[in-house]
JSON list of C-alpha atoms in Angstrom, two decimals:
[
{"chain": "A", "resi": 1, "resn": "ALA", "atom": "CA", "xyz": [-8.28, -31.02, -0.25]},
{"chain": "A", "resi": 2, "resn": "LYS", "atom": "CA", "xyz": [-11.66, -31.95, -1.76]},
{"chain": "A", "resi": 3, "resn": "LEU", "atom": "CA", "xyz": [-13.31, -31.57, 1.65]},
{"chain": "A", "resi": 4, "resn": "ILE", "atom": "CA", "xyz": [-11.72, -28.20, 2.39]},
{"chain": "A", "resi": 5, "resn": "LYS", "atom": "CA", "xyz": [-12.26, -26.44, -0.98]},
{"chain": "A", "resi": 6, "resn": "PRO", "atom": "CA", "xyz": [-16.03, -25.92, -0.46]},
{"chain": "A", "resi": 7, "resn": "MET", "atom": "CA", "xyz": [-15.26, -24.23, 2.87]},
{"chain": "A", "resi": 8, "resn": "ARG", "atom": "CA", "xyz": [-12.81, -21.73, 1.32]},
{"chain": "A", "resi": 9, "resn": "PRO", "atom": "CA", "xyz": [-15.28, -18.77, 1.46]},
{"chain": "A", "resi": 10, "resn": "LEU", "atom": "CA", "xyz": [-15.54, -19.24, 5.23]},
{"chain": "A", "resi": 11, "resn": "PHE", "atom": "CA", "xyz": [-11.90, -18.38, 5.78]},
{"chain": "A", "resi": 12, "resn": "VAL", "atom": "CA", "xyz": [-11.15, -14.66, 5.94]},
{"chain": "A", "resi": 13, "resn": "LYS", "atom": "CA", "xyz": [-7.90, -13.33, 4.56]},
{"chain": "A", "resi": 14, "resn": "HIS", "atom": "CA", "xyz": [-6.32, -10.58, 6.63]},
{"chain": "A", "resi": 15, "resn": "TYR", "atom": "CA", "xyz": [-3.97, -8.08, 5.08]},
{"chain": "A", "resi": 16, "resn": "ALA", "atom": "CA", "xyz": [-1.63, -5.81, 7.01]},
{"chain": "A", "resi": 17, "resn": "PRO", "atom": "CA", "xyz": [-2.02, -2.13, 6.14]},
{"chain": "A", "resi": 18, "resn": "SER", "atom": "CA", "xyz": [0.86, -0.59, 4.23]},
{"chain": "A", "resi": 19, "resn": "LYS", "atom": "CA", "xyz": [2.60, 2.51, 5.55]},
{"chain": "A", "resi": 20, "resn": "ARG", "atom": "CA", "xyz": [1.00, 4.60, 2.79]},
{"chain": "A", "resi": 21, "resn": "ASP", "atom": "CA", "xyz": [-2.43, 3.73, 4.21]},
{"chain": "A", "resi": 22, "resn": "TYR", "atom": "CA", "xyz": [-1.71, 5.99, 7.19]},
{"chain": "A", "resi": 23, "resn": "ILE", "atom": "CA", "xyz": [-1.51, 9.19, 5.08]},
{"chain": "A", "resi": 24, "resn": "GLY", "atom": "CA", "xyz": [-4.17, 11.59, 6.34]},
{"chain": "A", "resi": 25, "resn": "HIS", "atom": "CA", "xyz": [-4.47, 9.96, 9.77]},
{"chain": "A", "resi": 26, "resn": "ALA", "atom": "CA", "xyz": [-4.19, 11.95, 12.97]},
{"chain": "A", "resi": 27, "resn": "CYS", "atom": "CA", "xyz": [-1.01, 11.40, 14.93]},
{"chain": "A", "resi": 28, "resn": "THR", "atom": "CA", "xyz": [-0.07, 12.47, 18.45]},
{"chain": "A", "resi": 29, "resn": "VAL", "atom": "CA", "xyz": [3.46, 13.80, 18.97]},
{"chain": "A", "resi": 30, "resn": "ALA", "atom": "CA", "xyz": [5.18, 11.52, 21.49]},
{"chain": "A", "resi": 31, "resn": "SER", "atom": "CA", "xyz": [8.67, 13.05, 21.50]},
{"chain": "A", "resi": 32, "resn": "SER", "atom": "CA", "xyz": [9.60, 16.37, 23.12]},
{"chain": "A", "resi": 33, "resn": "LYS", "atom": "CA", "xyz": [9.61, 18.06, 19.71]},
{"chain": "A", "resi": 34, "resn": "VAL", "atom": "CA", "xyz": [9.45, 17.34, 15.98]},
{"chain": "A", "resi": 35, "resn": "SER", "atom": "CA", "xyz": [11.99, 18.79, 13.57]},
{"chain": "A", "resi": 36, "resn": "ASP", "atom": "CA", "xyz": [13.24, 17.98, 10.09]},
{"chain": "A", "resi": 37, "resn": "SER", "atom": "CA", "xyz": [15.64, 15.41, 11.56]},
{"chain": "A", "resi": 38, "resn": "PHE", "atom": "CA", "xyz": [13.84, 13.95, 14.60]},
{"chain": "A", "resi": 39, "resn": "GLY", "atom": "CA", "xyz": [10.38, 13.13, 15.89]},
{"chain": "A", "resi": 40, "resn": "ILE", "atom": "CA", "xyz": [8.28, 10.27, 17.23]},
{"chain": "A", "resi": 41, "resn": "GLY", "atom": "CA", "xyz": [4.51, 10.01, 16.90]},
{"chain": "A", "resi": 42, "resn": "ARG", "atom": "CA", "xyz": [1.73, 7.61, 17.86]},
{"chain": "A", "resi": 43, "resn": "ILE", "atom": "CA", "xyz": [-1.20, 6.53, 15.71]},
{"chain": "A", "resi": 44, "resn": "GLU", "atom": "CA", "xyz": [-4.26, 4.96, 17.31]},
{"chain": "A", "resi": 45, "resn": "THR", "atom": "CA", "xyz": [-5.11, 1.84, 15.32]},
{"chain": "A", "resi": 46, "resn": "GLY", "atom": "CA", "xyz": [-7.97, 0.49, 17.40]},
{"chain": "A", "resi": 47, "resn": "GLY", "atom": "CA", "xyz": [-5.59, -1.79, 19.25]},
{"chain": "A", "resi": 48, "resn": "THR", "atom": "CA", "xyz": [-2.07, -1.14, 20.38]},
{"chain": "A", "resi": 49, "resn": "PRO", "atom": "CA", "xyz": [-0.90, 2.35, 19.32]},
{"chain": "A", "resi": 50, "resn": "LEU", "atom": "CA", "xyz": [1.61, 2.35, 16.49]},
{"chain": "A", "resi": 51, "resn": "GLN", "atom": "CA", "xyz": [4.81, 4.31, 17.18]},
{"chain": "A", "resi": 52, "resn": "ILE", "atom": "CA", "xyz": [6.30, 5.89, 14.06]},
{"chain": "A", "resi": 53, "resn": "ASP", "atom": "CA", "xyz": [9.13, 8.22, 13.04]},
{"chain": "A", "resi": 54, "resn": "ILE", "atom": "CA", "xyz": [7.79, 11.61, 11.97]},
{"chain": "A", "resi": 55, "resn": "ARG", "atom": "CA", "xyz": [9.39, 14.75, 10.54]},
{"chain": "A", "resi": 56, "resn": "SER", "atom": "CA", "xyz": [8.28, 18.36, 10.09]},
{"chain": "A", "resi": 57, "resn": "THR", "atom": "CA", "xyz": [9.32, 19.52, 6.64]},
{"chain": "A", "resi": 58, "resn": "ASP", "atom": "CA", "xyz": [7.93, 23.08, 6.80]},
{"chain": "A", "resi": 59, "resn": "ASN", "atom": "CA", "xyz": [9.92, 24.17, 9.90]},
{"chain": "A", "resi": 60, "resn": "THR", "atom": "CA", "xyz": [6.77, 24.25, 12.06]},
{"chain": "A", "resi": 61, "resn": "LEU", "atom": "CA", "xyz": [7.55, 23.45, 15.68]},
{"chain": "A", "resi": 62, "resn": "PHE", "atom": "CA", "xyz": [5.45, 20.61, 17.07]},
{"chain": "A", "resi": 63, "resn": "ILE", "atom": "CA", "xyz": [5.75, 19.68, 20.74]},
{"chain": "A", "resi": 64, "resn": "LYS", "atom": "CA", "xyz": [4.72, 16.67, 22.81]},
{"chain": "A", "resi": 65, "resn": "GLY", "atom": "CA", "xyz": [0.98, 16.07, 22.98]},
{"chain": "A", "resi": 66, "resn": "MET", "atom": "CA", "xyz": [0.05, 18.03, 19.84]},
{"chain": "A", "resi": 67, "resn": "THR", "atom": "CA", "xyz": [-2.13, 16.41, 17.20]},
{"chain": "A", "resi": 68, "resn": "VAL", "atom": "CA", "xyz": [-0.70, 16.51, 13.68]},
{"chain": "A", "resi": 69, "resn": "ARG", "atom": "CA", "xyz": [-1.70, 14.89, 10.39]},
{"chain": "A", "resi": 70, "resn": "ILE", "atom": "CA", "xyz": [0.40, 12.58, 8.28]},
{"chain": "A", "resi": 71, "resn": "ALA", "atom": "CA", "xyz": [0.96, 14.25, 4.92]},
{"chain": "A", "resi": 72, "resn": "GLU", "atom": "CA", "xyz": [3.42, 11.94, 3.21]},
{"chain": "A", "resi": 73, "resn": "TYR", "atom": "CA", "xyz": [5.49, 8.78, 3.61]},
{"chain": "A", "resi": 74, "resn": "ASP", "atom": "CA", "xyz": [9.14, 8.85, 2.51]},
{"chain": "A", "resi": 75, "resn": "GLU", "atom": "CA", "xyz": [10.21, 5.32, 1.60]},
{"chain": "A", "resi": 76, "resn": "ILE", "atom": "CA", "xyz": [13.89, 6.22, 1.29]},
{"chain": "A", "resi": 77, "resn": "ARG", "atom": "CA", "xyz": [14.16, 7.64, 4.82]},
{"chain": "A", "resi": 78, "resn": "ASP", "atom": "CA", "xyz": [11.34, 5.40, 6.17]},
{"chain": "A", "resi": 79, "resn": "VAL", "atom": "CA", "xyz": [9.68, 8.37, 7.92]},
{"chain": "A", "resi": 80, "resn": "PHE", "atom": "CA", "xyz": [6.33, 10.14, 7.80]},
{"chain": "A", "resi": 81, "resn": "ASP", "atom": "CA", "xyz": [6.16, 13.87, 7.05]},
{"chain": "A", "resi": 82, "resn": "VAL", "atom": "CA", "xyz": [3.55, 15.65, 9.17]},
{"chain": "A", "resi": 83, "resn": "ILE", "atom": "CA", "xyz": [1.66, 18.93, 8.97]},
{"chain": "A", "resi": 84, "resn": "SER", "atom": "CA", "xyz": [-0.47, 20.82, 11.45]},
{"chain": "A", "resi": 85, "resn": "GLU", "atom": "CA", "xyz": [-4.16, 20.08, 11.83]},
{"chain": "A", "resi": 86, "resn": "GLU", "atom": "CA", "xyz": [-4.96, 23.60, 10.53]},
{"chain": "A", "resi": 87, "resn": "ALA", "atom": "CA", "xyz": [-2.85, 23.12, 7.39]},
{"chain": "A", "resi": 88, "resn": "PHE", "atom": "CA", "xyz": [-4.53, 19.78, 6.78]},
{"chain": "A", "resi": 89, "resn": "GLN", "atom": "CA", "xyz": [-8.01, 21.34, 7.06]},
{"chain": "A", "resi": 90, "resn": "LYS", "atom": "CA", "xyz": [-7.02, 23.96, 4.46]},
{"chain": "A", "resi": 91, "resn": "LEU", "atom": "CA", "xyz": [-5.98, 21.18, 2.08]},
{"chain": "A", "resi": 92, "resn": "VAL", "atom": "CA", "xyz": [-9.22, 19.29, 2.61]},
{"chain": "A", "resi": 93, "resn": "ASP", "atom": "CA", "xyz": [-11.52, 22.31, 2.17]}
]
């Protein structure tokens, strides 16, 4: 232990991102459609794409291949609520 303690700064700690860290990220719709009860999306993470459950809460129809933004994460349902890119830009501006 005495030999390893001085080398402690050399070891990097890696932390997995939490699901809330993905709020605001772009997401590509992977399912045929997204509704308030069904939808699958993919987030590019720099490695293997992450497949997530997404829902449209404002009754906007999203179809396969569209780019949407993650607006919120619902821990109870374990799903991400998404909005259109245009709606996201209005929130940001």
